[in-house]
Structure formats: structure tokens, C-alpha cells
């Protein structure tokens, strides 16, 4: 009988630690609903002790999700665990995930604790967590560079104390697949009570080995993989959920286990996370990239036309490609609009927000013949940003002509006060950004500007991502419109709004 491979998604926690990828409470809930719909076993919603905002976001996810386990991260500190327990009170299924560093360099230089002190603290943390739930996960941070004998000692101790899952993280992405597989096998063989806990892995992608390490660990007995949508995460990211799931599903002749993921929701989850975080998916990304099922070579095209399996090992429709169905048009009514949002797992805060979003939908339908699910997600994201705006785009005039210097005139509202400015630039977008800077003098540095189409077709909405840095703060702004220059202005103002608010926050490095 096939064993169950648990999928632990940490997009809302580790994924959010990507510079500029912080999410609002409402955005976290929307992603959590999508993960639940997809069949994710455990959703790590955040780090409640990091900030009041993260506490509220974890609480909101815990109150909203019914079928998946909702998990909160806590250091091996009593106040962290108390805060996490409080945030998870409303969860139908809750887990506390606590951790402490175990590598010699971390214990000596960061914790300044002896190995015995670290074991004592880890055991205390598990016992504190048991006051709130019986579902407890323990992670020895930087396990990939920890000494094997010490790892065996601390894992035996925390399992005895009540840990039901022990997670082995390759925190800095240093380990190679054969080393990591051997480590998992050795731990399972040498820890006397290893049969009392599920072994999990959490791999980072610094050397591009996160998915390979995770799959090798599965072949050596790990039965939980921690991963993120699109491989989002700190530094070079984490193991990509879609790659783990589809590797195991496609190679059932090789893997002794399978997940319970409904793979037809993978592409929509990828697009939702990309749109909310502003991190576009590269075209050649496995499974969810735009070119993942495209065939350019004549030999490949001929083979696929004759028999799909000559060059395709998966079906595009099995992961959700082609599922962005046409659903609404300019003649659709308010009830049909509301019902489709509910089907997508989107609940708006108020009747006023529904009315505003419906009005924007009608405006979009006048410009764009076909409206897809991704368009609705973009509309809702824009409307949620409007709720927290100081600066809002009122109007934009742009002139661009071959042989002439591009020119832009913007009118924006600053807390209700309208002001305007004009500027020239090297292109229409540059002129627009310069005009905005004339008005707001943010002194922020533009780190990234990217454009992505939300759906197909020449009338598709363009989604623009802008990354700004000011001092030690990095924020992403995004905007969508059928006019790319308007979308660019919205994205720039979105980022400036975040710099002026507490929506974006710096996370402690976990």
C-alpha cells in the first residue's frame, strides 16, 4: 500500500522572507484558501512572535482554514511559544513548529550555549508547546552542518518529550543529495525512538539542490517535505512544491509514496502567489513556467503530434494549464460576480469593497473582451491595496513618438489632496516615474522593474512589479491594467505606499 508523503507548505512563512515579498493578512488568507483547496496537508502561516502583523495574519489563517493543519513557527523560547499558541487558538487542526540551532558554529557564535544547554532548551520548548497542542514539530536549525552524534542525542530527547515530527533543515543549502540522503537514513537508524515521529526535510536552494535533496531524503525514509509555491523563499529560495509533487506523482515506479495534492490547482496557485508577491515565474521554470509544455523543435513537434508521450511525461491539463476558464463578461451581474469570487475562495471585507471591485470589473470588461480567474485575483489585489493607500493615481497623460523625447503628466492624490507634475524621460515609463518622484521625493532606489501578462491575448492585463529600496527596507509594488504605462504608475505608487506604511515589515532571519 502506498505511503502518504505529507506536503508542508511554508510559502506564507519562509516564502515571505524573500526581500520585498511580505504579504498582508488578507493576501495570506487568500493563498491559504488556495493551498487548502489544493490539498496541502500543513500550512505554515507565519512566525507570530515576529510582529503584531504576523500574529494577526496567522490568527486569520487559523480562523479561516478548516481542512489543512495550520502551523506557526516559534523559537525555543517560552514567550514565542505562548504567542504562537494564542495565534492558533481558532484552528481546527493546529501545529506548533519550534526550532533551535545545533551546528557548532551556530551554538558557539550565535546562541553562545553549550550542547547540553541546547538539548535542555529544546526539550523545554517541546513541553511548553504541548500545553497548546499534541501536534508538535521540532527542527535542529543548520542540521546539514551539525555533528551526527549530537543530532541523534537531541532528536531522541525531543521525541521523548513529545515531538511528533522532527524536521531536518539544510538551512544554508550546503549539502549535496547523496550526503543528505545518507544523513536522513543514519538518523532514522541511529535514533532509538525514531519510529515515534515522522521525519521531515526543509531544503534551501543556494546551490540549486533543494528539490534533489528533498527527493533523496524521501527515498531514505523522510515522509514530510517542506516546500513553497514557485520555490519562493529566503535567498535562493526553497524546494518548489510543484516540482516535488509532480516528480513523486510522475515517477510512481520509483517512489514508494505519493501525496494527496489535487495537481489541477498547481498552476492557479503559482499565478496567485506570483501576483501577490510580485515575483514573476521564469518561462522555463519546471511545471509552472510558460514554456514548460511548449515544443519549439520540429522533431519534438512531430513526435508529440504522433504520440504525446514521445516528448511529454506529464499532461499540461493535469497541473492546471488551460484551466483559466472564461467566466464573466460585461453583461454579467453582481451576483454572478460575487459567486465566482466565492468559488475562487475570495471573501471581501465589506459590501463597499465588493461594490468597488465590481465597478472596476465592469471597467475592465469594457476594455477586455474575455475575463479570466487571474484577472479577478488581480482586481481584488488592487482593491485591497487601495484600502491602505496614501497615494493614489488619478490620471496619467503620456506622449511617446519616434524621434521625440517621451513626456508624462501625472495627477495623484496624497491623502485626498490632488497634485500634478510633468517630466521627460528616456521612455514613457521612465518619464512617468520621474514625474511621480517630482511630487513625492521618496529618494527610493529602483531595484527591479518587470512586466508580465496575466492572461493570453493582446488585450490581456499587464501586471507590473516594481521593487524599491530605501535605507534597509525593500518593498515590492504591483499594479495591473490593460495599459502597461498605467500599470507601471500603479505599481510604483503601490511600492511607495508600502514604504510609507507598516504593511511591509522586515522579518528576523530564521
XYZ file of C-alpha atoms in Angstrom:
510
model
C 0.000 0.000 0.000
C 1.327 3.455 -0.957
C 2.653 5.503 1.954
C 1.499 9.101 2.378
C 4.047 11.847 1.730
C 2.994 14.895 3.760
C 3.260 18.243 1.973
C 4.125 21.057 4.394
C 3.816 24.397 2.615
C 5.794 27.320 4.042
C 5.047 29.925 1.340
C 3.373 32.151 3.949
C 6.355 31.958 6.321
C 9.690 31.167 4.666
C 8.436 32.324 1.267
C 7.567 35.673 2.793
C 11.190 36.119 3.871
C 12.169 36.832 0.253
C 13.169 40.513 0.184
C 10.080 42.537 -0.691
C 7.690 39.557 -0.651
C 5.806 40.346 2.566
C 2.057 39.858 2.352
C -0.903 41.491 4.022
C -3.226 39.500 6.270
C -5.878 39.364 3.551
C -3.371 38.116 0.961
C -2.172 35.380 3.301
C -5.735 34.177 3.811
C -6.351 34.070 0.043
C -3.216 31.989 -0.524
C -4.104 29.724 2.411
C -7.529 29.032 0.876
C -5.854 28.108 -2.407
C -3.431 25.776 -0.611
C -6.327 24.167 1.269
C -8.246 23.691 -1.985
C -5.154 22.047 -3.479
C -4.996 19.555 -0.606
C -1.862 20.762 1.204
C -1.547 18.817 4.478
C 0.143 21.501 6.608
C 0.166 25.274 6.020
C 2.861 27.164 7.926
C 1.100 30.515 8.230
C 3.885 32.597 9.754
C 6.006 33.471 12.766
C 3.576 35.017 15.303
C 6.293 36.399 17.599
C 7.948 38.310 14.724
C 5.427 41.166 14.799
C 1.840 42.044 15.666
C 1.054 41.949 11.946
C 2.328 38.396 11.620
C 0.405 37.358 14.744
C -2.833 38.712 13.253
C -2.131 37.059 9.904
C -1.523 33.628 11.489
C -4.681 34.083 13.579
C -6.706 34.975 10.464
C -5.442 31.899 8.597
C -6.110 29.682 11.637
C -9.674 31.001 11.832
C -10.293 30.550 8.089
C -8.774 27.175 7.183
C -10.755 24.041 8.066
C -9.227 21.038 6.280
C -5.455 21.634 6.480
C -3.324 21.748 9.606
C -2.324 25.359 10.370
C 1.188 25.728 11.771
C 3.028 28.597 13.470
C 6.797 28.897 13.896
C 8.402 29.683 17.261
C 11.923 29.855 18.585
C 12.648 27.596 21.560
C 11.619 30.440 23.851
C 8.587 30.302 26.134
C 7.184 33.701 25.088
C 7.452 32.741 21.387
C 5.556 29.513 22.005
C 2.883 31.274 24.077
C 2.368 33.797 21.282
C 2.114 31.022 18.700
C -0.352 29.069 20.844
C -2.557 32.167 21.145
C -2.469 32.798 17.385
C -3.538 29.205 16.648
C -6.452 29.080 19.118
C -9.070 29.233 16.367
C -7.540 26.476 14.236
C -9.466 23.224 13.835
C -6.113 21.472 13.352
C -3.057 23.222 14.833
C 0.682 22.561 14.951
C 3.494 24.411 16.719
C 6.873 24.270 14.989
C 9.766 25.125 17.299
C 13.472 25.227 16.485
C 16.939 25.830 17.873
C 20.337 25.801 16.154
C 22.513 22.694 16.518
C 25.613 23.233 14.351
C 28.855 24.018 16.233
C 29.199 27.438 14.553
C 25.619 28.437 15.425
C 25.775 27.185 19.024
C 29.112 28.856 19.693
C 28.809 32.123 17.756
C 25.055 32.840 17.710
C 23.480 31.133 20.721
C 26.576 31.108 22.941
C 25.254 27.926 24.527
C 26.847 24.546 25.223
C 25.439 21.425 23.515
C 23.885 20.276 26.807
C 22.171 23.643 27.243
C 20.786 23.427 23.703
C 19.282 19.976 24.366
C 17.739 21.192 27.630
C 16.203 24.217 25.910
C 14.831 22.110 23.037
C 13.131 19.699 25.460
C 11.629 22.630 27.403
C 10.289 24.116 24.176
C 8.518 20.894 23.190
C 6.986 20.601 26.661
C 5.799 24.241 26.545
C 4.227 23.579 23.143
C 2.335 20.543 24.495
C 0.233 22.924 26.601
C -1.401 24.080 23.342
C -1.398 21.053 21.016
C -0.241 17.461 20.678
C 0.942 18.174 17.121
C 4.494 19.442 17.640
C 7.333 19.752 15.163
C 10.964 20.287 16.147
C 13.770 21.493 13.856
C 17.514 21.461 14.616
C 18.496 24.561 12.653
C 21.522 24.119 10.360
C 21.283 20.332 10.695
C 23.255 19.953 7.474
C 26.379 21.254 9.245
C 25.650 19.676 12.644
C 27.538 16.722 14.141
C 25.706 13.433 13.648
C 26.120 12.170 17.226
C 24.727 15.408 18.640
C 21.791 15.367 16.211
C 20.946 11.844 17.370
C 21.002 12.964 21.015
C 18.782 15.997 20.573
C 16.274 14.211 18.319
C 15.923 11.330 20.799
C 15.357 13.846 23.611
C 12.679 15.903 21.809
C 10.811 12.808 20.612
C 10.748 11.555 24.199
C 9.419 14.976 25.245
C 6.529 14.737 22.769
C 7.654 15.943 19.319
C 5.595 14.135 16.669
C 7.545 15.442 13.661
C 11.302 16.036 13.511
C 12.384 18.227 10.626
C 15.948 18.183 9.284
C 16.711 21.517 7.589
C 19.564 22.191 5.207
C 19.350 25.802 6.338
C 22.111 27.219 4.132
C 21.680 24.905 1.127
C 25.168 23.453 1.595
C 24.544 19.696 1.450
C 24.719 17.511 -1.662
C 21.971 14.937 -2.378
C 23.938 11.786 -1.541
C 25.163 13.364 1.718
C 21.661 14.492 2.691
C 20.084 11.124 1.889
C 22.733 9.370 3.968
C 22.124 11.786 6.848
C 18.377 11.015 6.897
C 18.999 7.259 6.730
C 21.590 7.392 9.520
C 19.323 9.435 11.797
C 16.406 7.065 11.301
C 18.648 4.082 12.024
C 20.549 5.548 14.993
C 17.862 7.444 16.924
C 16.355 4.733 19.191
C 12.796 6.165 19.145
C 12.786 7.313 15.501
C 9.680 5.213 14.823
C 7.698 7.502 17.181
C 7.990 10.569 14.889
C 7.655 11.481 11.222
C 10.941 12.597 9.643
C 10.684 15.789 7.603
C 13.105 17.832 5.481
C 13.398 21.546 4.694
C 15.948 22.281 1.969
C 17.237 25.605 0.679
C 18.313 26.179 -2.892
C 21.588 28.111 -2.537
C 23.423 25.574 -4.721
C 20.356 24.566 -6.720
C 19.937 21.274 -4.838
C 16.757 21.872 -2.797
C 14.449 19.610 -4.808
C 17.127 16.958 -5.361
C 17.982 16.899 -1.647
C 14.312 16.648 -0.675
C 13.606 13.769 -3.071
C 16.728 11.894 -1.986
C 15.560 12.301 1.616
C 12.163 10.816 0.652
C 13.927 7.778 -0.797
C 15.723 7.407 2.537
C 12.598 7.472 4.692
C 11.521 11.108 5.066
C 7.719 11.304 4.879
C 7.217 15.084 5.038
C 8.691 17.666 2.678
C 8.658 21.380 3.479
C 8.359 23.425 0.310
C 6.898 26.581 -1.225
C 4.885 27.576 -4.290
C 7.281 28.571 -7.116
C 10.243 27.739 -4.829
C 9.813 31.140 -3.165
C 11.923 31.790 -0.079
C 14.866 33.372 1.617
C 17.960 33.953 -0.542
C 17.763 31.493 -3.490
C 14.523 30.014 -2.181
C 13.216 26.630 -1.062
C 12.273 23.352 -2.679
C 9.428 24.054 -5.131
C 6.168 22.369 -4.133
C 5.103 21.819 -7.740
C 8.370 20.055 -8.603
C 8.287 17.795 -5.524
C 4.643 16.821 -6.065
C 4.935 16.159 -9.794
C 8.239 14.272 -9.507
C 6.684 11.871 -6.987
C 3.381 11.614 -8.919
C 5.036 11.087 -12.318
C 7.585 8.550 -11.069
C 5.360 6.221 -9.080
C 7.511 3.410 -10.452
C 10.386 4.861 -8.402
C 8.936 6.476 -5.262
C 7.302 4.303 -2.573
C 4.871 7.073 -1.586
C 2.531 9.703 -3.009
C 0.948 12.995 -1.956
C -2.755 13.861 -1.658
C -2.375 17.033 -3.712
C -5.004 17.839 -6.348
C -2.475 18.758 -9.023
C -5.033 20.528 -11.238
C -4.790 23.529 -8.862
C -0.992 23.892 -9.166
C -0.872 26.489 -11.970
C -3.572 28.688 -10.401
C -1.694 28.580 -7.059
C 1.515 29.543 -8.837
C -0.139 32.501 -10.564
C -1.827 33.670 -7.361
C 1.430 33.647 -5.368
C 3.323 35.313 -8.213
C 0.708 38.059 -8.496
C 0.531 38.763 -4.763
C 4.274 38.735 -4.091
C 5.309 40.383 -7.346
C 7.831 37.614 -8.077
C 7.281 36.571 -11.725
C 7.787 32.943 -12.759
C 10.568 32.406 -15.281
C 9.272 30.983 -18.615
C 11.493 27.867 -18.417
C 10.506 27.048 -14.805
C 9.552 23.377 -14.442
C 5.814 22.609 -14.261
C 4.519 26.208 -13.965
C 6.701 28.147 -16.429
C 5.027 29.405 -19.609
C 7.317 27.184 -21.723
C 7.021 24.066 -19.529
C 4.837 22.284 -22.104
C 5.885 24.201 -25.250
C 7.689 22.438 -28.106
C 9.809 24.532 -30.493
C 11.881 21.865 -32.242
C 10.298 20.433 -35.391
C 11.343 16.923 -34.384
C 9.674 17.368 -30.972
C 6.507 18.858 -32.504
C 6.246 15.989 -34.979
C 6.718 13.422 -32.211
C 4.123 14.979 -29.909
C 1.572 15.201 -32.725
C 2.057 11.497 -33.491
C 2.100 10.358 -29.866
C 2.148 12.738 -26.881
C 4.377 10.542 -24.713
C 7.288 10.775 -27.166
C 8.308 14.077 -25.586
C 5.817 14.733 -22.764
C 5.978 12.877 -19.465
C 3.046 14.824 -17.960
C -0.169 16.301 -19.336
C -0.430 20.078 -19.163
C -4.056 19.840 -18.031
C -3.047 17.633 -15.068
C -1.300 20.592 -13.413
C -3.948 23.150 -14.355
C -2.794 24.622 -17.663
C -5.775 25.712 -19.719
C -7.947 25.958 -16.604
C -8.206 29.767 -16.536
C -11.698 29.444 -17.941
C -13.732 32.267 -19.425
C -16.298 33.052 -16.793
C -17.706 36.571 -16.958
C -18.246 39.430 -19.364
C -19.514 42.987 -19.376
C -23.133 41.781 -19.219
C -22.546 39.684 -16.091
C -24.412 40.770 -12.988
C -23.249 41.500 -9.472
C -24.466 38.152 -8.079
C -22.611 36.171 -10.740
C -19.508 38.203 -9.928
C -19.867 37.587 -6.182
C -20.489 33.852 -6.698
C -17.379 33.459 -8.827
C -15.279 35.186 -6.162
C -16.653 32.744 -3.571
C -15.775 29.804 -5.857
C -12.226 31.179 -6.039
C -12.062 31.357 -2.238
C -12.097 35.168 -2.201
C -14.097 36.831 0.564
C -14.129 40.617 0.513
C -14.078 42.548 3.779
C -17.240 44.560 3.237
C -20.147 45.279 0.907
C -18.417 48.534 -0.041
C -15.312 46.660 -1.136
C -17.481 44.272 -3.202
C -19.206 47.225 -4.887
C -15.883 48.924 -5.669
C -14.353 45.724 -7.048
C -17.467 45.040 -9.169
C -17.267 48.574 -10.574
C -13.605 48.003 -11.514
C -14.589 44.652 -13.063
C -17.136 46.439 -15.283
C -14.495 48.975 -16.336
C -12.118 46.132 -17.212
C -14.844 44.270 -19.146
C -15.310 47.351 -21.347
C -11.615 47.232 -22.249
C -11.077 43.474 -22.390
C -13.359 41.004 -24.145
C -12.513 37.919 -22.068
C -12.237 37.964 -18.269
C -10.397 35.085 -16.588
C -9.909 33.955 -12.990
C -6.436 35.525 -12.921
C -7.979 38.879 -13.868
C -10.286 38.651 -10.843
C -7.380 37.894 -8.498
C -5.561 40.956 -9.876
C -8.655 43.149 -9.392
C -9.036 42.041 -5.768
C -5.328 42.586 -5.056
C -5.580 46.126 -6.439
C -8.718 46.853 -4.395
C -7.082 45.600 -1.168
C -4.119 47.896 -1.814
C -6.498 50.837 -2.287
C -7.759 50.331 1.287
C -4.305 51.194 2.636
C -3.273 53.861 0.127
C -1.884 57.282 0.977
C -1.044 57.952 -2.683
C -3.465 57.146 -5.496
C -3.213 57.605 -9.251
C -5.924 59.961 -10.524
C -4.886 60.412 -14.151
C -1.936 59.957 -16.471
C -1.093 61.535 -19.842
C 1.850 60.092 -21.756
C 3.277 61.161 -25.127
C 5.765 58.963 -26.951
C 6.807 59.468 -30.576
C 9.749 58.249 -32.639
C 12.469 60.919 -32.669
C 10.854 62.894 -29.829
C 11.623 62.882 -26.089
C 8.883 60.991 -24.206
C 6.793 63.066 -21.838
C 4.408 62.224 -18.956
C 1.992 64.232 -16.818
C 0.623 62.569 -13.672
C -2.095 63.619 -11.254
C -2.079 61.814 -7.907
C -3.978 62.095 -4.672
C -1.996 62.390 -1.428
C -4.482 61.568 1.354
C -7.223 63.258 -0.671
C -5.207 66.275 -1.854
C -4.679 66.276 -5.628
C -1.384 67.407 -7.133
C 0.217 67.128 -10.552
C 3.637 67.185 -12.189
C 5.144 66.531 -15.582
C 8.517 65.209 -16.683
C 10.520 63.967 -19.634
C 12.330 60.631 -19.639
C 14.147 58.068 -21.749
C 10.812 56.298 -22.290
C 7.173 56.695 -21.230
C 7.633 54.620 -18.061
C 10.791 56.490 -17.071
C 9.014 59.816 -17.655
C 6.085 58.641 -15.503
C 8.330 57.571 -12.617
C 10.263 60.838 -12.796
C 7.021 62.832 -12.631
C 5.902 60.866 -9.547
C 9.273 61.481 -7.905
C 8.934 65.225 -8.581
C 5.791 65.174 -6.449
C 6.796 62.776 -3.674
C 10.627 62.984 -3.463
C 10.831 59.481 -1.973
C 14.591 59.089 -2.618
C 13.952 55.359 -3.043
C 16.139 53.391 -5.452
C 14.511 51.336 -8.181
C 15.904 47.792 -7.906
C 13.593 45.879 -10.216
C 11.043 46.596 -12.933
C 9.293 43.681 -14.604
C 6.213 43.184 -16.764
C 4.171 40.006 -17.027
C 0.896 39.331 -18.829
C -1.808 37.966 -16.534
C -3.592 36.021 -19.287
C -3.098 35.468 -23.016
C -4.167 37.794 -25.828
C -3.223 41.282 -26.960
C -5.921 42.767 -24.720
C -4.558 40.968 -21.628
C -3.925 42.906 -18.465
C -0.263 43.615 -17.937
C 0.992 43.102 -14.399
C 3.947 45.267 -13.441
C 6.225 44.646 -10.464
C 8.388 47.419 -9.046
C 10.939 46.835 -6.282
C 12.147 49.872 -4.346
C 14.789 50.179 -1.657
C 15.090 52.941 0.891
C 17.668 52.585 3.673
C 17.307 48.985 4.904
C 13.747 48.496 3.618
C 12.942 46.667 0.398
C 9.358 46.592 -0.877
C 7.550 45.228 -3.911
C 4.698 47.111 -5.511
C 2.456 45.745 -8.196
C -0.229 47.118 -10.471
C -2.378 45.688 -13.232
C -4.021 47.353 -16.215
C -4.575 46.795 -19.917
C -2.275 49.826 -20.390
C 1.273 48.920 -19.340
C 2.256 52.521 -18.515
C -0.774 52.915 -16.230
C 0.057 49.559 -14.607
C 3.622 50.837 -14.101
C 2.416 54.014 -12.371
C 0.118 51.955 -10.127
C 2.979 49.598 -9.231
C 5.348 52.463 -8.383
C 2.732 54.119 -6.165
C 1.922 50.749 -4.583
C 5.575 50.377 -3.540
C 5.694 53.963 -2.229
C 2.535 53.308 -0.195
C 4.239 50.321 1.415
C 7.312 52.383 2.235
C 5.016 54.857 3.978
C 3.091 52.227 5.929
C 3.661 49.252 8.163
C 2.214 46.750 5.686
C 5.702 45.589 4.763
C 7.938 44.536 7.622
C 11.430 43.172 7.975
C 11.459 39.575 9.178
C 14.019 38.158 11.581
C 16.229 35.728 9.715
C 15.104 32.265 10.767
